[in-house]
PDB file of C-alpha atoms in Angstrom:
ATOM      1  CA  GLY V   1       0.053  -1.229 -22.662  1.00 68.00           C
ATOM      2  CA  ALA V   2      -2.434  -2.892 -20.587  1.00 88.00           C
ATOM      3  CA  VAL V   3      -3.599  -0.494 -18.542  1.00 94.00           C
ATOM      4  CA  VAL V   4      -6.816  -0.760 -16.047  1.00 96.00           C
ATOM      5  CA  SER V   5      -8.099   2.194 -14.629  1.00 96.00           C
ATOM      6  CA  GLN V   6     -10.882   2.188 -11.996  1.00 97.00           C
ATOM      7  CA  HIS V   7     -12.700   5.026 -10.915  1.00 97.00           C
ATOM      8  CA  PRO V   8     -13.089   7.054  -7.986  1.00 97.00           C
ATOM      9  CA  SER V   9      -9.943   5.873  -6.429  1.00 97.00           C
ATOM     10  CA  ARG V  10     -11.377   7.592  -3.100  1.00 97.00           C
ATOM     11  CA  VAL V  11     -14.949   7.750  -1.941  1.00 97.00           C
ATOM     12  CA  ILE V  12     -16.811   8.389   1.187  1.00 97.00           C
ATOM     13  CA  CYS V  13     -20.235   7.707   1.413  1.00 96.00           C
ATOM     14  CA  LYS V  14     -22.729   7.303   4.268  1.00 96.00           C
ATOM     15  CA  SER V  15     -24.091   4.125   6.130  1.00 97.00           C
ATOM     16  CA  GLY V  16     -27.124   3.349   3.914  1.00 97.00           C
ATOM     17  CA  THR V  17     -26.473   4.467   0.764  1.00 97.00           C
ATOM     18  CA  SER V  18     -25.345   2.768  -2.621  1.00 97.00           C
ATOM     19  CA  VAL V  19     -21.900   3.279  -4.102  1.00 97.00           C
ATOM     20  CA  LYS V  20     -20.729   2.334  -7.882  1.00 97.00           C
ATOM     21  CA  ILE V  21     -16.759   1.929  -8.898  1.00 98.00           C
ATOM     22  CA  GLU V  22     -16.515   1.612 -12.143  1.00 97.00           C
ATOM     23  CA  CYS V  23     -12.995  -0.401 -13.365  1.00 96.00           C
ATOM     24  CA  ARG V  24     -11.858  -0.459 -17.506  1.00 96.00           C
ATOM     25  CA  SER V  25      -9.475  -1.561 -19.475  1.00 94.00           C
ATOM     26  CA  LEU V  26      -8.401   1.403 -21.714  1.00 95.00           C
ATOM     27  CA  ASP V  27      -6.230  -0.475 -24.224  1.00 92.00           C
ATOM     28  CA  PHE V  28      -7.072  -3.891 -24.447  1.00 91.00           C
ATOM     29  CA  GLN V  29     -10.825  -6.141 -24.512  1.00 91.00           C
ATOM     30  CA  ALA V  30     -11.382  -7.320 -20.986  1.00 90.00           C
ATOM     31  CA  THR V  31     -13.517 -11.498 -21.616  1.00 89.00           C
ATOM     32  CA  THR V  32     -12.973 -11.871 -18.027  1.00 92.00           C
ATOM     33  CA  MET V  33     -13.006  -8.866 -14.766  1.00 94.00           C
ATOM     34  CA  PHE V  34     -12.131  -9.996 -11.846  1.00 95.00           C
ATOM     35  CA  TRP V  35     -13.348  -7.871  -8.330  1.00 97.00           C
ATOM     36  CA  TYR V  36     -11.134  -8.163  -5.145  1.00 96.00           C
ATOM     37  CA  ARG V  37     -11.274  -6.830  -1.113  1.00 97.00           C
ATOM     38  CA  GLN V  38      -8.380  -5.935   0.272  1.00 96.00           C
ATOM     39  CA  PHE V  39      -8.473  -5.397   3.985  1.00 93.00           C
ATOM     40  CA  PRO V  40      -4.926  -3.487   6.138  1.00 89.00           C
ATOM     41  CA  LYS V  41      -2.339  -5.637   5.779  1.00 88.00           C
ATOM     42  CA  GLN V  42      -4.015  -8.646   4.327  1.00 92.00           C
ATOM     43  CA  SER V  43      -3.771  -9.995   1.056  1.00 94.00           C
ATOM     44  CA  LEU V  44      -6.416  -9.787  -1.690  1.00 95.00           C
ATOM     45  CA  MET V  45      -9.525 -11.732  -1.199  1.00 94.00           C
ATOM     46  CA  LEU V  46     -11.233 -13.232  -4.426  1.00 94.00           C
ATOM     47  CA  MET V  47     -14.661 -11.317  -4.404  1.00 95.00           C
ATOM     48  CA  ALA V  48     -16.217 -12.421  -8.218  1.00 94.00           C
ATOM     49  CA  THR V  49     -15.708 -12.337 -11.451  1.00 93.00           C
ATOM     50  CA  SER V  50     -17.011 -11.257 -14.383  1.00 91.00           C
ATOM     51  CA  ASN V  51     -17.412 -12.456 -17.811  1.00 88.00           C
ATOM     52  CA  GLU V  52     -18.713 -10.367 -20.771  1.00 84.00           C
ATOM     53  CA  GLY V  53     -22.715 -10.028 -21.440  1.00 81.00           C
ATOM     54  CA  SER V  54     -22.753 -12.852 -18.545  1.00 85.00           C
ATOM     55  CA  LYS V  55     -23.973 -13.020 -14.550  1.00 87.00           C
ATOM     56  CA  ALA V  56     -21.148 -12.744 -12.242  1.00 92.00           C
ATOM     57  CA  THR V  57     -20.273 -15.733 -10.221  1.00 93.00           C
ATOM     58  CA  TYR V  58     -19.286 -15.162  -6.681  1.00 95.00           C
ATOM     59  CA  GLU V  59     -17.136 -16.620  -4.131  1.00 94.00           C
ATOM     60  CA  GLN V  60     -18.225 -18.313  -1.685  1.00 93.00           C
ATOM     61  CA  GLY V  61     -19.688 -16.194   1.459  1.00 94.00           C
ATOM     62  CA  VAL V  62     -19.441 -12.943  -0.651  1.00 95.00           C
ATOM     63  CA  GLU V  63     -23.440 -11.460  -1.059  1.00 94.00           C
ATOM     64  CA  LYS V  64     -24.283 -10.908  -4.380  1.00 92.00           C
ATOM     65  CA  ASP V  65     -27.590  -8.423  -3.709  1.00 94.00           C
ATOM     66  CA  LYS V  66     -25.137  -6.694  -1.712  1.00 96.00           C
ATOM     67  CA  PHE V  67     -22.062  -6.412  -3.979  1.00 97.00           C
ATOM     68  CA  LEU V  68     -23.637  -6.500  -7.447  1.00 95.00           C
ATOM     69  CA  ILE V  69     -21.220  -6.352 -10.619  1.00 94.00           C
ATOM     70  CA  ASN V  70     -21.865  -5.405 -14.174  1.00 91.00           C
ATOM     71  CA  HIS V  71     -19.375  -6.978 -16.606  1.00 89.00           C
ATOM     72  CA  ALA V  72     -21.502  -4.925 -20.075  1.00 83.00           C
ATOM     73  CA  SER V  73     -19.118  -4.156 -22.195  1.00 90.00           C
ATOM     74  CA  LEU V  74     -15.304  -5.169 -23.010  1.00 90.00           C
ATOM     75  CA  THR V  75     -13.767  -2.609 -21.630  1.00 93.00           C
ATOM     76  CA  LEU V  76     -15.797  -1.915 -18.492  1.00 94.00           C
ATOM     77  CA  SER V  77     -17.436  -3.350 -15.450  1.00 94.00           C
ATOM     78  CA  THR V  78     -18.752  -1.976 -12.152  1.00 95.00           C
ATOM     79  CA  LEU V  79     -18.764  -2.731  -8.507  1.00 97.00           C
ATOM     80  CA  THR V  80     -21.749  -1.524  -6.760  1.00 97.00           C
ATOM     81  CA  VAL V  81     -21.755  -1.798  -3.049  1.00 97.00           C
ATOM     82  CA  THR V  82     -25.884  -1.424  -1.657  1.00 97.00           C
ATOM     83  CA  SER V  83     -26.524  -0.051   1.387  1.00 96.00           C
ATOM     84  CA  ALA V  84     -23.463   0.510   2.434  1.00 96.00           C
ATOM     85  CA  HIS V  85     -22.380   0.065   6.300  1.00 96.00           C
ATOM     86  CA  PRO V  86     -19.317   0.421   7.888  1.00 96.00           C
ATOM     87  CA  GLU V  87     -17.612  -3.052   7.739  1.00 95.00           C
ATOM     88  CA  ASP V  88     -17.874  -2.639   3.979  1.00 96.00           C
ATOM     89  CA  SER V  89     -14.893   0.043   4.450  1.00 97.00           C
ATOM     90  CA  SER V  90     -12.280  -1.722   2.814  1.00 96.00           C
ATOM     91  CA  PHE V  91     -10.155  -1.412  -0.163  1.00 97.00           C
ATOM     92  CA  TYR V  92     -10.935  -3.042  -3.510  1.00 98.00           C
ATOM     93  CA  ILE V  93      -9.465  -3.896  -6.600  1.00 97.00           C
ATOM     94  CA  CYS V  94     -10.248  -4.682 -10.345  1.00 97.00           C
ATOM     95  CA  SER V  95      -8.355  -6.840 -12.377  1.00 96.00           C
ATOM     96  CA  ALA V  96      -8.687  -7.709 -16.279  1.00 94.00           C
ATOM     97  CA  ARG V  97      -7.626 -10.159 -18.444  1.00 91.00           C
ATOM     98  CA  SER V  98      -7.882 -10.915 -22.079  1.00 87.00           C
ATOM     99  CA  GLY V  99      -7.027 -14.370 -22.146  1.00 79.00           C
ATOM    100  CA  GLY V 100      -4.604 -16.966 -20.916  1.00 77.00           C
ATOM    101  CA  TYR V 101      -3.315 -16.753 -17.363  1.00 84.00           C
ATOM    102  CA  GLU V 102      -2.352 -13.331 -16.568  1.00 86.00           C
ATOM    103  CA  GLN V 103      -3.753 -10.395 -14.718  1.00 91.00           C
ATOM    104  CA  TYR V 104      -3.614  -7.137 -14.782  1.00 94.00           C
ATOM    105  CA  PHE V 105      -4.853  -4.874 -12.099  1.00 96.00           C
ATOM    106  CA  GLY V 106      -6.197  -0.841 -11.505  1.00 96.00           C
ATOM    107  CA  PRO V 107      -5.218   0.971  -8.899  1.00 97.00           C
ATOM    108  CA  GLY V 108      -7.712  -0.192  -6.459  1.00 97.00           C
ATOM    109  CA  THR V 109     -10.454   2.086  -5.021  1.00 98.00           C
ATOM    110  CA  ARG V 110     -10.809   3.336  -0.647  1.00 97.00           C
ATOM    111  CA  LEU V 111     -14.300   3.015   0.030  1.00 97.00           C
ATOM    112  CA  THR V 112     -15.067   4.400   3.446  1.00 97.00           C
ATOM    113  CA  VAL V 113     -18.395   4.142   4.805  1.00 97.00           C
ATOM    114  CA  THR V 114     -19.431   6.387   7.632  1.00 96.00           C
TER     115      THR V 114
ATOM    116  CA  ALA Q   1      -8.683 -26.776  -2.469  1.00 53.00           C
ATOM    117  CA  GLN Q   2      -5.455 -24.723  -4.034  1.00 57.00           C
ATOM    118  CA  THR Q   3      -3.766 -22.431  -1.625  1.00 89.00           C
ATOM    119  CA  VAL Q   4      -0.789 -20.354  -1.549  1.00 96.00           C
ATOM    120  CA  THR Q   5       0.938 -19.951   1.448  1.00 96.00           C
ATOM    121  CA  GLN Q   6       4.064 -17.787   2.296  1.00 97.00           C
ATOM    122  CA  SER Q   7       5.627 -18.579   5.468  1.00 95.00           C
ATOM    123  CA  GLN Q   8       6.973 -15.112   5.928  1.00 96.00           C
ATOM    124  CA  PRO Q   9       5.515 -12.270   6.976  1.00 96.00           C
ATOM    125  CA  GLU Q  10       8.033 -10.257   7.625  1.00 97.00           C
ATOM    126  CA  MET Q  11      11.536  -9.396   6.090  1.00 97.00           C
ATOM    127  CA  SER Q  12      14.033  -7.286   6.045  1.00 97.00           C
ATOM    128  CA  VAL Q  13      17.663  -6.942   3.983  1.00 98.00           C
ATOM    129  CA  GLN Q  14      20.250  -4.643   3.967  1.00 98.00           C
ATOM    130  CA  GLU Q  15      20.763  -2.406   1.037  1.00 98.00           C
ATOM    131  CA  ALA Q  16      22.951  -3.963  -2.087  1.00 98.00           C
ATOM    132  CA  GLU Q  17      22.426  -7.438  -0.099  1.00 98.00           C
ATOM    133  CA  THR Q  18      19.869 -10.527  -1.571  1.00 98.00           C
ATOM    134  CA  VAL Q  19      17.166 -11.912  -0.372  1.00 98.00           C
ATOM    135  CA  THR Q  20      14.569 -14.680  -0.621  1.00 98.00           C
ATOM    136  CA  LEU Q  21      11.004 -14.792  -0.399  1.00 98.00           C
ATOM    137  CA  SER Q  22       9.619 -17.925  -0.002  1.00 98.00           C
ATOM    138  CA  CYS Q  23       6.295 -19.513  -1.476  1.00 98.00           C
ATOM    139  CA  THR Q  24       4.748 -22.413  -1.812  1.00 98.00           C
ATOM    140  CA  TYR Q  25       1.196 -24.079  -3.178  1.00 97.00           C
ATOM    141  CA  ASP Q  26      -1.113 -26.472  -3.710  1.00 95.00           C
ATOM    142  CA  THR Q  27      -2.813 -28.137  -6.878  1.00 92.00           C
ATOM    143  CA  SER Q  28      -2.972 -31.131  -8.545  1.00 90.00           C
ATOM    144  CA  GLU Q  29      -3.484 -28.976 -12.163  1.00 89.00           C
ATOM    145  CA  ASN Q  30      -0.520 -29.686 -14.351  1.00 88.00           C
ATOM    146  CA  ASN Q  31      -0.626 -26.026 -16.416  1.00 90.00           C
ATOM    147  CA  TYR Q  32      -0.597 -23.294 -14.375  1.00 93.00           C
ATOM    148  CA  TYR Q  33       0.917 -20.041 -14.242  1.00 94.00           C
ATOM    149  CA  LEU Q  34       3.028 -18.385 -10.825  1.00 96.00           C
ATOM    150  CA  PHE Q  35       3.181 -14.987 -10.204  1.00 96.00           C
ATOM    151  CA  TRP Q  36       5.398 -12.700  -7.563  1.00 98.00           C
ATOM    152  CA  TYR Q  37       3.755  -9.385  -7.185  1.00 97.00           C
ATOM    153  CA  LYS Q  38       5.276  -6.012  -5.387  1.00 97.00           C
ATOM    154  CA  GLN Q  39       2.716  -3.804  -3.702  1.00 97.00           C
ATOM    155  CA  PRO Q  40       4.275  -0.806  -2.881  1.00 95.00           C
ATOM    156  CA  PRO Q  41       2.504   2.043  -0.353  1.00 92.00           C
ATOM    157  CA  SER Q  42       0.226   2.980  -3.200  1.00 92.00           C
ATOM    158  CA  ARG Q  43      -1.237  -0.136  -3.226  1.00 93.00           C
ATOM    159  CA  GLN Q  44      -0.553  -0.340  -6.877  1.00 94.00           C
ATOM    160  CA  MET Q  45       0.148  -4.078  -7.964  1.00 95.00           C
ATOM    161  CA  ILE Q  46       2.726  -4.802  -9.747  1.00 95.00           C
ATOM    162  CA  LEU Q  47       4.062  -7.427 -12.070  1.00 94.00           C
ATOM    163  CA  VAL Q  48       7.132  -8.736 -10.599  1.00 97.00           C
ATOM    164  CA  ILE Q  49       7.715 -11.932 -12.410  1.00 97.00           C
ATOM    165  CA  ARG Q  50       5.780 -14.607 -13.485  1.00 95.00           C
ATOM    166  CA  GLN Q  51       6.818 -18.285 -14.807  1.00 96.00           C
ATOM    167  CA  GLU Q  52       5.346 -20.648 -16.617  1.00 94.00           C
ATOM    168  CA  ALA Q  53       4.408 -24.362 -14.943  1.00 93.00           C
ATOM    169  CA  TYR Q  54       5.689 -26.102 -18.026  1.00 92.00           C
ATOM    170  CA  LYS Q  55       8.818 -24.638 -18.533  1.00 91.00           C
ATOM    171  CA  GLN Q  56      11.211 -26.077 -16.195  1.00 88.00           C
ATOM    172  CA  GLN Q  57      13.747 -22.855 -16.609  1.00 94.00           C
ATOM    173  CA  ASN Q  58      13.551 -20.559 -13.819  1.00 96.00           C
ATOM    174  CA  ALA Q  59      12.225 -16.844 -15.103  1.00 96.00           C
ATOM    175  CA  THR Q  60      14.781 -14.144 -14.521  1.00 97.00           C
ATOM    176  CA  GLU Q  61      14.189 -10.035 -14.483  1.00 95.00           C
ATOM    177  CA  ASN Q  62      16.935  -8.312 -14.324  1.00 96.00           C
ATOM    178  CA  ARG Q  63      17.774  -8.394 -10.754  1.00 98.00           C
ATOM    179  CA  PHE Q  64      14.697 -10.774  -9.477  1.00 98.00           C
ATOM    180  CA  SER Q  65      14.581 -14.640 -10.112  1.00 98.00           C
ATOM    181  CA  VAL Q  66      12.584 -17.423  -8.787  1.00 98.00           C
ATOM    182  CA  ASN Q  67      13.633 -20.413  -8.143  1.00 97.00           C
ATOM    183  CA  PHE Q  68      11.022 -22.784  -9.538  1.00 97.00           C
ATOM    184  CA  GLN Q  69      10.248 -26.514  -8.318  1.00 96.00           C
ATOM    185  CA  LYS Q  70       7.445 -28.089  -9.464  1.00 95.00           C
ATOM    186  CA  ALA Q  71       7.681 -31.355  -7.766  1.00 94.00           C
ATOM    187  CA  ALA Q  72       8.047 -29.600  -4.634  1.00 96.00           C
ATOM    188  CA  LYS Q  73       5.968 -26.951  -5.917  1.00 96.00           C
ATOM    189  CA  SER Q  74       7.491 -24.328  -4.548  1.00 97.00           C
ATOM    190  CA  PHE Q  75       8.112 -21.194  -6.017  1.00 97.00           C
ATOM    191  CA  SER Q  76      10.640 -18.949  -4.113  1.00 98.00           C
ATOM    192  CA  LEU Q  77      11.531 -15.285  -4.857  1.00 98.00           C
ATOM    193  CA  LYS Q  78      15.192 -13.767  -4.925  1.00 98.00           C
ATOM    194  CA  ILE Q  79      16.256 -10.421  -4.878  1.00 98.00           C
ATOM    195  CA  SER Q  80      19.420  -9.557  -6.224  1.00 98.00           C
ATOM    196  CA  ASP Q  81      21.187  -6.265  -4.734  1.00 98.00           C
ATOM    197  CA  SER Q  82      18.497  -4.800  -2.574  1.00 98.00           C
ATOM    198  CA  GLN Q  83      17.103  -1.267  -3.477  1.00 98.00           C
ATOM    199  CA  LEU Q  84      15.253   1.050  -1.363  1.00 97.00           C
ATOM    200  CA  GLY Q  85      12.841   0.991  -3.981  1.00 97.00           C
ATOM    201  CA  ASP Q  86      12.154  -2.591  -2.976  1.00 98.00           C
ATOM    202  CA  THR Q  87      10.414  -2.135   0.123  1.00 97.00           C
ATOM    203  CA  ALA Q  88       7.005  -3.066  -0.342  1.00 97.00           C
ATOM    204  CA  MET Q  89       4.590  -6.249   0.223  1.00 97.00           C
ATOM    205  CA  TYR Q  90       5.263  -9.302  -2.042  1.00 98.00           C
ATOM    206  CA  PHE Q  91       2.488 -11.408  -2.539  1.00 97.00           C
ATOM    207  CA  CYS Q  92       3.183 -15.157  -4.392  1.00 98.00           C
ATOM    208  CA  ALA Q  93       0.063 -16.092  -7.187  1.00 96.00           C
ATOM    209  CA  TYR Q  94      -0.830 -19.030  -8.649  1.00 95.00           C
ATOM    210  CA  ALA Q  95      -3.372 -18.903 -11.506  1.00 92.00           C
ATOM    211  CA  PRO Q  96      -4.681 -22.078 -13.185  1.00 87.00           C
ATOM    212  CA  VAL Q  97      -6.964 -21.570 -16.197  1.00 78.00           C
ATOM    213  CA  GLY Q  98      -9.595 -18.963 -14.415  1.00 76.00           C
ATOM    214  CA  ASP Q  99      -9.120 -17.329 -11.857  1.00 81.00           C
ATOM    215  CA  MET Q 100      -5.659 -16.269  -9.451  1.00 90.00           C
ATOM    216  CA  ARG Q 101      -4.873 -16.864  -5.997  1.00 92.00           C
ATOM    217  CA  PHE Q 102      -2.600 -14.962  -3.717  1.00 95.00           C
ATOM    218  CA  GLY Q 103      -0.544 -15.544  -0.632  1.00 96.00           C
ATOM    219  CA  ALA Q 104      -0.504 -13.851   2.259  1.00 95.00           C
ATOM    220  CA  GLY Q 105       2.284 -11.500   1.045  1.00 97.00           C
ATOM    221  CA  THR Q 106       5.607 -10.869   2.674  1.00 97.00           C
ATOM    222  CA  ARG Q 107       6.614  -7.416   3.854  1.00 97.00           C
ATOM    223  CA  LEU Q 108       9.901  -6.766   3.080  1.00 98.00           C
ATOM    224  CA  THR Q 109      12.070  -3.724   4.361  1.00 98.00           C
ATOM    225  CA  VAL Q 110      15.128  -2.864   2.660  1.00 98.00           C
ATOM    226  CA  LYS Q 111      17.742  -1.181   5.185  1.00 98.00           C
ATOM    227  CA  PRO Q 112      19.915   1.994   4.223  1.00 96.00           C
TER     228      PRO Q 112
END
């Protein structure tokens, strides 16, 4: 149980375009979803927290107009990287929680901006 | 501020031996959870073990156990009988109600 999927697993896009990453909780209802960014050989950095039906809360230094997060249902959250640039290339990981303390992680999405 | 510190960027251990990864954290909260996650080259985060702060008994999961010292805010992970498949990045995580904060990670290599 507690499976979280992400789509796509890898994406390459051109500079200036937008890309959407989906995060789904497959077998539970996720009241809260989290988006992390991970650079090579570094730890996970929390970007934002989203609760179903409300606006996401962004961490300090994360541009909310660039990283649009939508949590429209209890099983789906999306992260849209708008006007992507090469410095946005990274590994993006989502996680989901149905309550309590534990988060269940998706397999991640590798974004490359050329 | 709540921070998690892993002071060992890299460690290695011989197969079948025991290794301990250290983690300290800073918090003023009384109720929280602590986790150790394994991240293999696939980069999928895999839960290794969890500890509830209100429980004094140290958590164990097969070859994995923790030494939780609440007063010292220390949460080390012991891996017994190390296996080649244990080679990975290990992240310590602190979770109060609300979110989860990760340490910088320890890269563990198990040598044959």
